[in-house]
Amino acid sequence: MNFHELLEKYKSNTATPEEIRMVEEELEKYESITEYYTDQMGENLNLDLLSETEESEIKNVKKHVNRKLRRNIFISILSILVLSAAVILIINQNYYDPNSGIPTDEYGFGQFMMDTMAFTEVHSPGYATNTAEAVRDGLGSYQIQIRQNHYFTGKESVFSGKIIRGEFLDSGNSLINFWHFPSANCFAFKEGTLVWQEASGVEYRQQPQDDIQYQADALKDLPKSSQVEAYFTFEKNLTLEEFNKLYLKWYGDEDHQLDITYAAVWTGTHRGATVGFQPGGGGNVYESVKEVEKNYPYLSLVDHNEELDKDPVGIWQTHFESLLSYLTDRQEFLQAMANVNNIGPWFYRDIQAYIKENGMRIYGILAQGSADQVLSFLEQENIDGFNVADVKLSILSH
């Protein structure tokens, strides 16, 4: 049996173990010879000096060697790709993935949007999240874009940035633009984070009455068609029952109807961040929220109008406590997106403990309506802080 016949048996997997050993030894020998001549002489190997049998065997061996080399190269490349994919998977699993959890549906709703919706409602008076997406663009790296709607103007603000290995990279587009902090206004006075000092050295730890009067007088000069967004704080913190009476009073008055878009919850002083909720329950309906609400009841007030009408006090309290519990469980999101004030799970746990011990109270609101409606509220309610946030000349203004 010549080598050619042995080789055919080897290729057809019919060779004995001894024949396999003989063929592979010959192949290794011919491979070494081929590599040597390739290196030394390139394509100048003179096959004319060989016998027909030797020439035929060398050609067959070269074909086999070439196939083997191509197979080895393919296996090597495939191994590198598999290894690279495994490394990427391991790295991505070890760092914060904004999309891990609630699957993203056809409308773009998923874990990152749920996190952003909850955070925006708690910390950003007058705003709601429209969309939030995180697109992976590298190892543990995600390009994010968040669109938030401003209730008063109807305008959409777009915030974009990058999260790399669990940290937000601030490239001039500060996270403050995502938070929409209330400005240094009556909320900050009430919370104890703002002290106003005159040139004379006199300090105010409560908004001066002449500042309140100045803004009220300015509203009186506006056209009747003007619309106003304003912050108010109360002389005495309201229980949820008292707040509900106030809410129904102004919401149900056709002549002086005021839209309360945010209720600020009292959590003690000097916590460094406003917290509250949207009592009206505005927003979009997402099926995934219903699954989340099994663990966090009434996390979203959307689609719960009937329950709100029957028991607003109980629903508001459950809603706010669920928001706190939910954010407590979103440590990685907070680490990436709340590093302006270093807020973490501890922040919400402290508030939960405070509310459990002292009850849930409302110390201020953000509301919108006509200039006359805002002035009526200022005159009729026991207000100790007032700041105009925005004004537009007509309800049709954009």
Coordinates of C-alpha atoms in Angstrom, one line a residue:
M1 CA 0.0 0.0 0.0
N2 CA 1.6 3.3 -1.1
F3 CA 1.3 6.6 0.8
H4 CA -1.4 7.9 -1.5
E5 CA -3.7 5.0 -0.5
L6 CA -2.8 5.4 3.2
L7 CA -3.8 9.1 2.8
E8 CA -7.1 8.3 1.3
K9 CA -7.9 5.9 4.1
Y10 CA -6.9 8.6 6.6
K11 CA -9.2 11.2 5.0
S12 CA -12.1 8.8 4.9
N13 CA -11.6 7.9 8.6
T14 CA -11.1 4.2 7.7
A15 CA -7.4 3.9 8.7
T16 CA -6.2 1.8 11.6
P17 CA -4.5 3.5 14.6
E18 CA -1.1 2.4 13.3
E19 CA -1.9 3.7 9.8
I20 CA -3.1 7.0 11.3
R21 CA 0.2 7.3 13.2
M22 CA 2.2 6.6 10.0
V23 CA 0.3 9.2 7.9
E24 CA 0.5 11.9 10.6
E25 CA 4.2 11.3 11.0
E26 CA 4.6 11.7 7.2
L27 CA 2.4 14.8 7.1
E28 CA 4.5 16.4 9.9
K29 CA 7.7 15.5 7.9
Y30 CA 6.2 16.9 4.6
E31 CA 4.9 20.0 6.5
S32 CA 8.4 20.7 7.8
I33 CA 9.9 20.2 4.4
T34 CA 7.3 22.4 2.8
E35 CA 7.8 25.2 5.4
Y36 CA 11.6 25.0 4.8
Y37 CA 11.4 25.2 1.0
T38 CA 8.7 27.9 1.2
D39 CA 11.0 30.0 3.5
Q40 CA 14.1 29.3 1.4
M41 CA 12.9 29.2 -2.1
G42 CA 9.4 30.6 -2.1
E43 CA 7.6 29.4 -5.3
N44 CA 10.9 28.2 -6.9
L45 CA 10.6 24.6 -5.9
N46 CA 11.5 22.6 -9.1
L47 CA 9.1 19.7 -9.3
D48 CA 10.6 18.6 -12.6
L49 CA 13.4 16.9 -10.7
L50 CA 11.0 14.6 -9.0
S51 CA 9.5 11.4 -10.2
E52 CA 5.8 11.4 -11.1
T53 CA 5.0 9.4 -8.0
E54 CA 7.0 11.8 -5.7
E55 CA 5.5 14.8 -7.5
S56 CA 1.9 13.5 -7.1
E57 CA 2.5 12.7 -3.4
I58 CA 4.0 16.1 -2.7
K59 CA 1.1 17.8 -4.5
N60 CA -1.4 15.8 -2.4
V61 CA 0.5 16.5 0.8
K62 CA 0.6 20.2 -0.1
K63 CA -3.1 20.2 -0.6
H64 CA -3.7 18.5 2.7
V65 CA -1.3 20.7 4.5
N66 CA -2.9 23.8 3.0
R67 CA -6.3 22.6 4.1
K68 CA -4.9 21.8 7.5
L69 CA -3.3 25.2 7.7
R70 CA -6.6 26.9 6.7
R71 CA -8.4 24.8 9.3
N72 CA -5.9 25.8 12.0
I73 CA -6.1 29.4 11.1
F74 CA -9.9 29.3 11.1
I75 CA -9.9 27.5 14.5
S76 CA -7.4 30.1 15.9
I77 CA -9.5 33.0 14.7
L78 CA -12.7 31.4 16.0
S79 CA -11.0 30.7 19.4
I80 CA -9.9 34.4 19.6
L81 CA -13.5 35.5 18.8
V82 CA -15.0 33.2 21.4
L83 CA -12.4 34.2 24.0
S84 CA -13.0 37.9 23.2
A85 CA -16.7 37.4 23.5
A86 CA -16.3 35.7 26.8
V87 CA -14.0 38.5 28.1
I88 CA -16.5 41.1 27.0
L89 CA -19.3 39.2 28.6
I90 CA -17.4 38.9 31.9
I91 CA -16.4 42.6 31.9
N92 CA -20.0 43.7 31.1
Q93 CA -21.4 41.5 33.8
N94 CA -19.0 42.9 36.4
Y95 CA -20.1 46.5 35.7
Y96 CA -23.4 48.3 35.9
D97 CA -25.7 47.5 33.0
P98 CA -28.5 50.1 32.8
N99 CA -30.7 47.7 30.9
S100 CA -30.4 44.7 33.2
G101 CA -33.7 43.8 34.8
I102 CA -37.0 44.9 33.1
P103 CA -36.8 43.9 29.4
T104 CA -37.0 46.8 27.0
D105 CA -40.3 46.6 25.1
E106 CA -41.2 47.8 21.6
Y107 CA -41.9 51.3 22.9
G108 CA -38.5 51.7 24.5
F109 CA -39.7 51.1 28.1
G110 CA -37.3 49.1 30.2
Q111 CA -35.2 49.1 33.4
F112 CA -33.3 52.3 32.7
M113 CA -36.5 54.2 31.9
M114 CA -38.3 52.9 35.0
D115 CA -35.4 54.0 37.1
T116 CA -35.3 57.4 35.5
M117 CA -39.1 57.8 35.8
A118 CA -39.0 57.1 39.5
F119 CA -36.0 59.3 40.2
T120 CA -37.4 62.2 38.2
E121 CA -40.8 62.1 40.0
V122 CA -39.2 62.1 43.4
H123 CA -36.5 64.8 42.8
S124 CA -37.6 67.0 39.9
P125 CA -40.7 69.2 40.5
G126 CA -42.6 69.9 37.4
Y127 CA -40.9 67.3 35.2
A128 CA -41.6 63.8 33.9
T129 CA -39.5 61.3 32.0
N130 CA -40.7 60.8 28.4
T131 CA -38.0 58.3 27.3
A132 CA -34.7 57.0 28.6
E133 CA -32.4 54.7 26.7
A134 CA -28.9 53.3 27.3
V135 CA -27.0 51.9 24.3
R136 CA -23.9 49.8 24.9
D137 CA -20.9 51.1 22.9
G138 CA -18.0 49.4 24.5
L139 CA -16.7 47.4 27.5
G140 CA -19.0 48.3 30.4
S141 CA -19.8 51.5 28.4
Y142 CA -23.2 52.9 27.6
Q143 CA -24.3 56.0 25.7
I144 CA -27.4 57.4 27.5
Q145 CA -30.1 59.8 26.4
I146 CA -33.0 61.0 28.6
R147 CA -35.9 63.1 27.4
Q148 CA -38.0 64.9 30.1
N149 CA -41.1 66.9 29.7
H150 CA -41.7 70.2 31.5
Y151 CA -45.4 70.2 32.4
F152 CA -45.7 74.0 32.4
T153 CA -44.1 74.9 29.1
G154 CA -44.7 71.5 27.4
K155 CA -41.2 71.6 26.2
E156 CA -38.9 68.6 26.1
S157 CA -35.4 68.7 27.5
V158 CA -32.8 66.2 26.2
F159 CA -30.0 65.0 28.5
S160 CA -27.2 62.9 27.1
G161 CA -24.0 61.5 28.5
K162 CA -22.0 58.4 29.0
I163 CA -21.8 55.7 31.7
I164 CA -18.5 53.9 31.8
R165 CA -17.9 51.0 34.2
G166 CA -20.7 52.2 36.5
E167 CA -19.7 55.9 36.6
F168 CA -21.2 58.8 34.7
L169 CA -18.7 60.9 32.8
D170 CA -19.5 64.5 33.0
S171 CA -18.3 66.3 29.8
G172 CA -19.8 69.7 30.5
N173 CA -23.4 68.3 30.4
S174 CA -23.8 68.2 34.1
L175 CA -26.1 65.8 35.9
I176 CA -27.8 68.8 37.4
N177 CA -29.4 69.2 34.0
F178 CA -30.9 65.8 34.5
W179 CA -32.0 66.4 38.1
H180 CA -33.7 69.8 37.5
F181 CA -33.0 70.9 41.0
P182 CA -35.5 73.4 42.4
S183 CA -33.6 76.7 42.4
A184 CA -32.6 78.5 45.6
N185 CA -36.2 79.3 46.6
C186 CA -38.7 78.9 49.3
F187 CA -38.3 75.1 49.3
A188 CA -34.6 75.5 50.2
F189 CA -35.5 78.0 53.0
K190 CA -37.9 75.5 54.4
E191 CA -35.5 72.6 54.1
G192 CA -32.8 74.7 55.9
T193 CA -30.3 74.6 53.1
L194 CA -30.6 78.3 52.2
V195 CA -29.6 81.3 54.3
W196 CA -30.0 84.7 52.8
Q197 CA -27.6 87.4 54.1
E198 CA -27.9 91.1 53.4
A199 CA -24.9 93.4 52.9
S200 CA -25.5 94.6 56.4
G201 CA -24.9 91.1 57.7
V202 CA -28.5 90.4 58.6
E203 CA -29.3 86.7 58.0
Y204 CA -32.7 85.4 56.9
R205 CA -33.5 81.7 57.4
Q206 CA -37.0 82.3 56.1
Q207 CA -38.1 84.1 53.0
P208 CA -38.5 87.8 53.6
Q209 CA -42.1 89.0 53.3
D210 CA -41.1 92.0 51.1
D211 CA -39.7 89.5 48.6
I212 CA -43.0 87.6 48.5
Q213 CA -44.9 90.9 48.1
Y214 CA -42.6 92.0 45.3
Q215 CA -43.4 88.9 43.3
A216 CA -47.1 89.1 44.0
D217 CA -47.2 92.8 42.9
A218 CA -45.4 91.8 39.7
L219 CA -48.1 89.2 38.9
K220 CA -50.8 91.8 39.3
D221 CA -49.3 93.8 36.4
L222 CA -49.5 90.8 34.1
P223 CA -52.2 90.5 31.4
K224 CA -55.2 88.4 32.4
S225 CA -54.3 85.7 29.9
S226 CA -50.9 85.1 31.7
Q227 CA -50.1 81.6 33.0
V228 CA -47.8 81.2 36.0
E229 CA -45.8 78.3 37.6
A230 CA -45.0 78.9 41.2
Y231 CA -43.6 77.3 44.4
F232 CA -45.4 77.7 47.7
T233 CA -44.5 76.6 51.2
F234 CA -46.9 76.4 54.1
E235 CA -46.7 78.0 57.5
K236 CA -47.5 74.6 59.0
N237 CA -46.7 71.2 57.4
L238 CA -49.9 69.5 56.2
T239 CA -51.0 66.0 57.0
L240 CA -52.1 64.0 54.0
E241 CA -55.7 64.5 55.0
E242 CA -55.2 68.2 55.2
F243 CA -53.4 68.3 51.9
N244 CA -56.2 66.3 50.3
K245 CA -58.7 68.9 51.4
L246 CA -56.6 71.6 49.9
Y247 CA -56.0 69.7 46.7
L248 CA -59.8 69.0 46.2
K249 CA -60.6 72.6 47.1
W250 CA -58.4 74.1 44.3
Y251 CA -58.7 71.3 41.8
G252 CA -62.5 71.4 42.0
D253 CA -62.9 75.2 41.7
E254 CA -63.7 76.1 38.1
D255 CA -63.0 79.8 38.6
H256 CA -59.8 79.4 40.6
Q257 CA -58.6 76.0 39.6
L258 CA -55.0 75.4 40.3
D259 CA -53.0 72.4 39.0
I260 CA -50.7 71.1 41.7
T261 CA -48.0 69.2 39.9
Y262 CA -45.7 68.4 42.8
A263 CA -46.1 67.9 46.6
A264 CA -42.9 68.2 48.6
V265 CA -42.6 65.8 51.5
W266 CA -41.1 66.9 54.8
T267 CA -38.2 64.7 55.9
G268 CA -36.5 67.0 58.4
T269 CA -33.9 69.6 57.6
H270 CA -30.5 69.7 55.9
R271 CA -30.9 66.5 53.8
G272 CA -29.6 68.3 50.7
A273 CA -32.2 67.2 48.2
T274 CA -35.9 67.9 47.7
V275 CA -38.2 64.8 47.6
G276 CA -41.9 64.5 46.8
F277 CA -44.4 63.1 44.3
Q278 CA -46.9 64.0 41.6
P279 CA -50.3 63.8 43.3
G280 CA -52.2 63.9 40.0
G281 CA -50.7 60.7 38.7
G282 CA -49.8 61.9 35.2
G283 CA -47.6 59.9 32.8
N284 CA -47.7 57.1 30.3
V285 CA -49.1 53.6 30.7
Y286 CA -46.7 50.7 30.5
E287 CA -47.6 47.1 30.9
S288 CA -44.2 46.3 32.6
V289 CA -45.1 48.6 35.4
K290 CA -47.8 46.3 36.5
E291 CA -45.2 43.5 37.0
V292 CA -43.0 45.9 39.0
E293 CA -46.0 47.0 41.2
K294 CA -46.2 43.4 42.6
N295 CA -43.2 44.4 44.7
Y296 CA -43.8 48.1 44.9
P297 CA -47.6 48.8 45.1
Y298 CA -48.8 51.9 43.2
L299 CA -45.2 52.7 42.1
S300 CA -46.8 54.6 39.3
L301 CA -50.2 56.3 39.8
V302 CA -50.9 56.1 36.1
D303 CA -54.0 54.0 35.4
H304 CA -55.1 54.2 39.1
N305 CA -57.5 57.1 38.9
E306 CA -60.4 55.0 40.3
E307 CA -58.3 54.1 43.4
L308 CA -57.1 57.7 43.8
D309 CA -60.7 59.0 43.8
K310 CA -61.7 56.5 46.5
D311 CA -58.7 56.7 48.8
P312 CA -56.3 59.5 47.8
V313 CA -54.6 59.7 51.2
G314 CA -53.8 55.9 51.4
I315 CA -52.7 55.7 47.7
W316 CA -50.5 58.8 48.0
Q317 CA -48.7 57.3 51.0
T318 CA -48.3 53.9 49.5
H319 CA -47.1 55.5 46.2
F320 CA -44.4 57.6 47.9
E321 CA -43.2 54.7 50.1
S322 CA -43.0 52.5 47.1
L323 CA -40.9 55.1 45.3
L324 CA -38.5 55.2 48.2
S325 CA -38.3 51.4 48.4
Y326 CA -37.8 51.1 44.7
L327 CA -34.9 53.6 44.6
T328 CA -33.4 52.0 47.7
D329 CA -33.0 48.8 45.6
R330 CA -31.4 50.6 42.6
Q331 CA -28.0 51.1 44.1
E332 CA -26.0 50.9 40.8
F333 CA -28.4 53.4 39.1
L334 CA -28.0 55.8 42.0
Q335 CA -24.2 55.4 42.0
A336 CA -24.1 56.4 38.3
M337 CA -26.9 59.0 38.1
A338 CA -27.1 60.5 41.6
N339 CA -23.5 61.3 42.3
V340 CA -24.2 65.1 42.4
N341 CA -25.2 64.8 46.0
N342 CA -23.8 61.3 46.7
I343 CA -27.3 60.0 47.2
G344 CA -27.4 56.3 47.8
P345 CA -29.8 53.7 49.3
W346 CA -29.1 55.1 52.8
F347 CA -30.7 58.4 51.8
Y348 CA -34.1 56.8 51.1
R349 CA -33.9 54.4 54.1
D350 CA -33.4 57.4 56.4
I351 CA -36.4 59.1 54.9
Q352 CA -38.5 55.9 55.3
A353 CA -37.4 55.7 59.0
Y354 CA -38.3 59.4 59.5
I355 CA -41.8 59.1 57.9
K356 CA -42.4 55.9 59.9
E357 CA -41.6 57.7 63.2
N358 CA -43.1 61.2 62.4
G359 CA -45.8 60.6 59.7
M360 CA -45.9 61.9 56.2
R361 CA -46.3 65.7 55.9
I362 CA -46.5 68.1 53.0
Y363 CA -44.5 71.3 53.4
G364 CA -44.8 72.8 50.0
I365 CA -46.1 72.5 46.4
L366 CA -45.4 73.4 42.8
A367 CA -48.5 74.6 41.1
Q368 CA -49.6 76.3 37.8
G369 CA -52.6 78.3 36.7
S370 CA -53.5 81.8 35.7
A371 CA -51.9 84.8 37.5
D372 CA -55.3 85.5 39.3
Q373 CA -55.5 81.8 40.4
V374 CA -52.0 81.9 41.8
L375 CA -52.6 85.2 43.6
S376 CA -55.9 83.8 45.1
F377 CA -54.0 80.8 46.4
L378 CA -51.4 83.1 47.9
E379 CA -54.0 85.2 49.6
Q380 CA -56.3 82.5 50.9
E381 CA -53.9 79.9 52.2
N382 CA -51.4 80.1 55.1
I383 CA -48.3 80.6 53.0
D384 CA -44.8 81.5 54.3
G385 CA -42.8 81.0 51.1
F386 CA -43.6 81.9 47.5
N387 CA -41.5 82.0 44.3
V388 CA -42.5 82.4 40.7
A389 CA -40.8 79.7 38.6
D390 CA -42.0 80.7 35.2
V391 CA -44.5 82.8 33.3
K392 CA -46.0 82.7 29.9
L393 CA -48.4 85.3 28.3
S394 CA -51.1 82.8 27.4
I395 CA -52.2 79.2 27.9
L396 CA -51.4 78.9 24.1
S397 CA -47.8 80.1 24.6
H398 CA -45.0 77.6 23.9

